[in-house]
XYZ file of C-alpha atoms in Angstrom:
111
model
C 66.770 168.103 55.960
C 64.703 170.753 57.710
C 65.310 171.312 61.426
C 62.343 172.593 63.422
C 63.501 175.809 65.079
C 62.386 175.228 68.649
C 64.114 177.103 71.484
C 65.800 173.826 72.498
C 67.097 173.156 68.983
C 68.375 176.693 68.608
C 70.287 176.477 71.878
C 71.826 173.143 70.943
C 72.774 174.320 67.437
C 74.495 177.366 68.973
C 76.421 175.132 71.391
C 74.445 175.739 74.591
C 72.907 173.140 76.899
C 69.105 173.182 76.932
C 68.606 173.605 80.669
C 66.184 175.657 82.756
C 68.362 178.799 82.760
C 69.205 178.825 79.050
C 65.622 177.976 78.055
C 64.366 180.891 80.170
C 66.978 183.193 78.601
C 66.192 182.168 75.003
C 62.488 182.597 75.800
C 63.125 186.201 76.876
C 65.244 186.788 73.772
C 62.525 185.447 71.460
C 59.864 187.551 73.205
C 62.100 190.640 72.979
C 62.964 190.199 69.277
C 60.200 191.276 66.856
C 59.734 188.897 63.925
C 62.075 186.315 65.437
C 60.133 183.405 63.946
C 60.559 184.880 60.442
C 64.376 184.750 60.494
C 65.192 182.243 63.261
C 66.232 179.456 60.888
C 68.686 181.837 59.205
C 70.530 182.447 62.486
C 72.242 179.073 62.079
C 73.436 180.065 58.599
C 74.831 183.299 60.020
C 76.563 181.362 62.791
C 78.195 179.053 60.228
C 79.291 182.012 58.091
C 80.909 184.009 60.911
C 82.800 180.969 62.237
C 85.199 181.492 59.330
C 86.232 184.759 60.995
C 86.497 183.525 64.615
C 82.903 184.632 65.114
C 79.808 183.233 66.788
C 76.156 183.903 67.416
C 75.666 183.803 71.180
C 73.292 184.615 74.011
C 74.063 188.040 75.426
C 74.850 188.207 79.138
C 73.837 191.863 79.415
C 70.736 192.237 77.195
C 67.868 189.980 76.145
C 69.123 189.654 72.582
C 71.277 187.317 70.572
C 74.628 188.806 69.687
C 77.041 188.224 66.826
C 80.703 188.772 67.578
C 84.195 187.987 66.436
C 87.325 187.569 68.506
C 89.592 187.847 65.486
C 92.473 190.309 65.596
C 93.174 190.035 61.855
C 91.972 193.197 60.065
C 90.962 191.250 56.929
C 88.875 188.789 58.977
C 87.246 191.593 60.961
C 86.304 193.441 57.768
C 84.907 190.240 56.226
C 82.964 189.538 59.443
C 81.310 192.968 59.297
C 80.480 192.449 55.607
C 78.863 189.052 56.238
C 76.803 190.373 59.157
C 75.687 193.427 57.176
C 74.657 191.337 54.135
C 72.741 188.903 56.357
C 70.984 191.795 58.087
C 69.980 193.378 54.777
C 68.862 190.102 53.203
C 66.529 189.188 56.070
C 65.626 192.799 56.989
C 66.952 192.395 60.523
C 67.906 195.425 62.611
C 71.243 195.294 64.399
C 72.839 197.407 67.101
C 76.622 197.764 66.903
C 78.353 197.670 70.284
C 80.616 200.690 70.667
C 84.304 199.811 70.417
C 83.717 196.082 69.821
C 83.239 193.783 66.869
C 79.832 192.822 68.227
C 76.226 193.355 67.156
C 72.940 192.719 68.925
C 70.181 191.197 66.784
C 67.217 193.487 67.527
C 64.573 191.983 65.253
C 62.926 192.621 61.930
C 62.780 196.208 60.764
């Protein structure tokens, strides 16, 4: 089955309601993320992968980007989280920005 990656579908798949505010926010994120359409469908795969390590792909409250983060406190899970995110980034040629002092990355777009 192939899911069309509309802004509404992406929001729903990430666990957000598709309302006026979230649709406006995801619109800004898409506009701000170069090459978004080329890797958008792979965001759901990343979200599924990082769930194993108490992680999620989420809308950022502070920047117009998606973020990937983990809330795990287990060193092994945190290391595995970073490895999964790095491999995903390399595979799809997506630039990330690591948030200082946190287990969080912003998805900046294709390199």
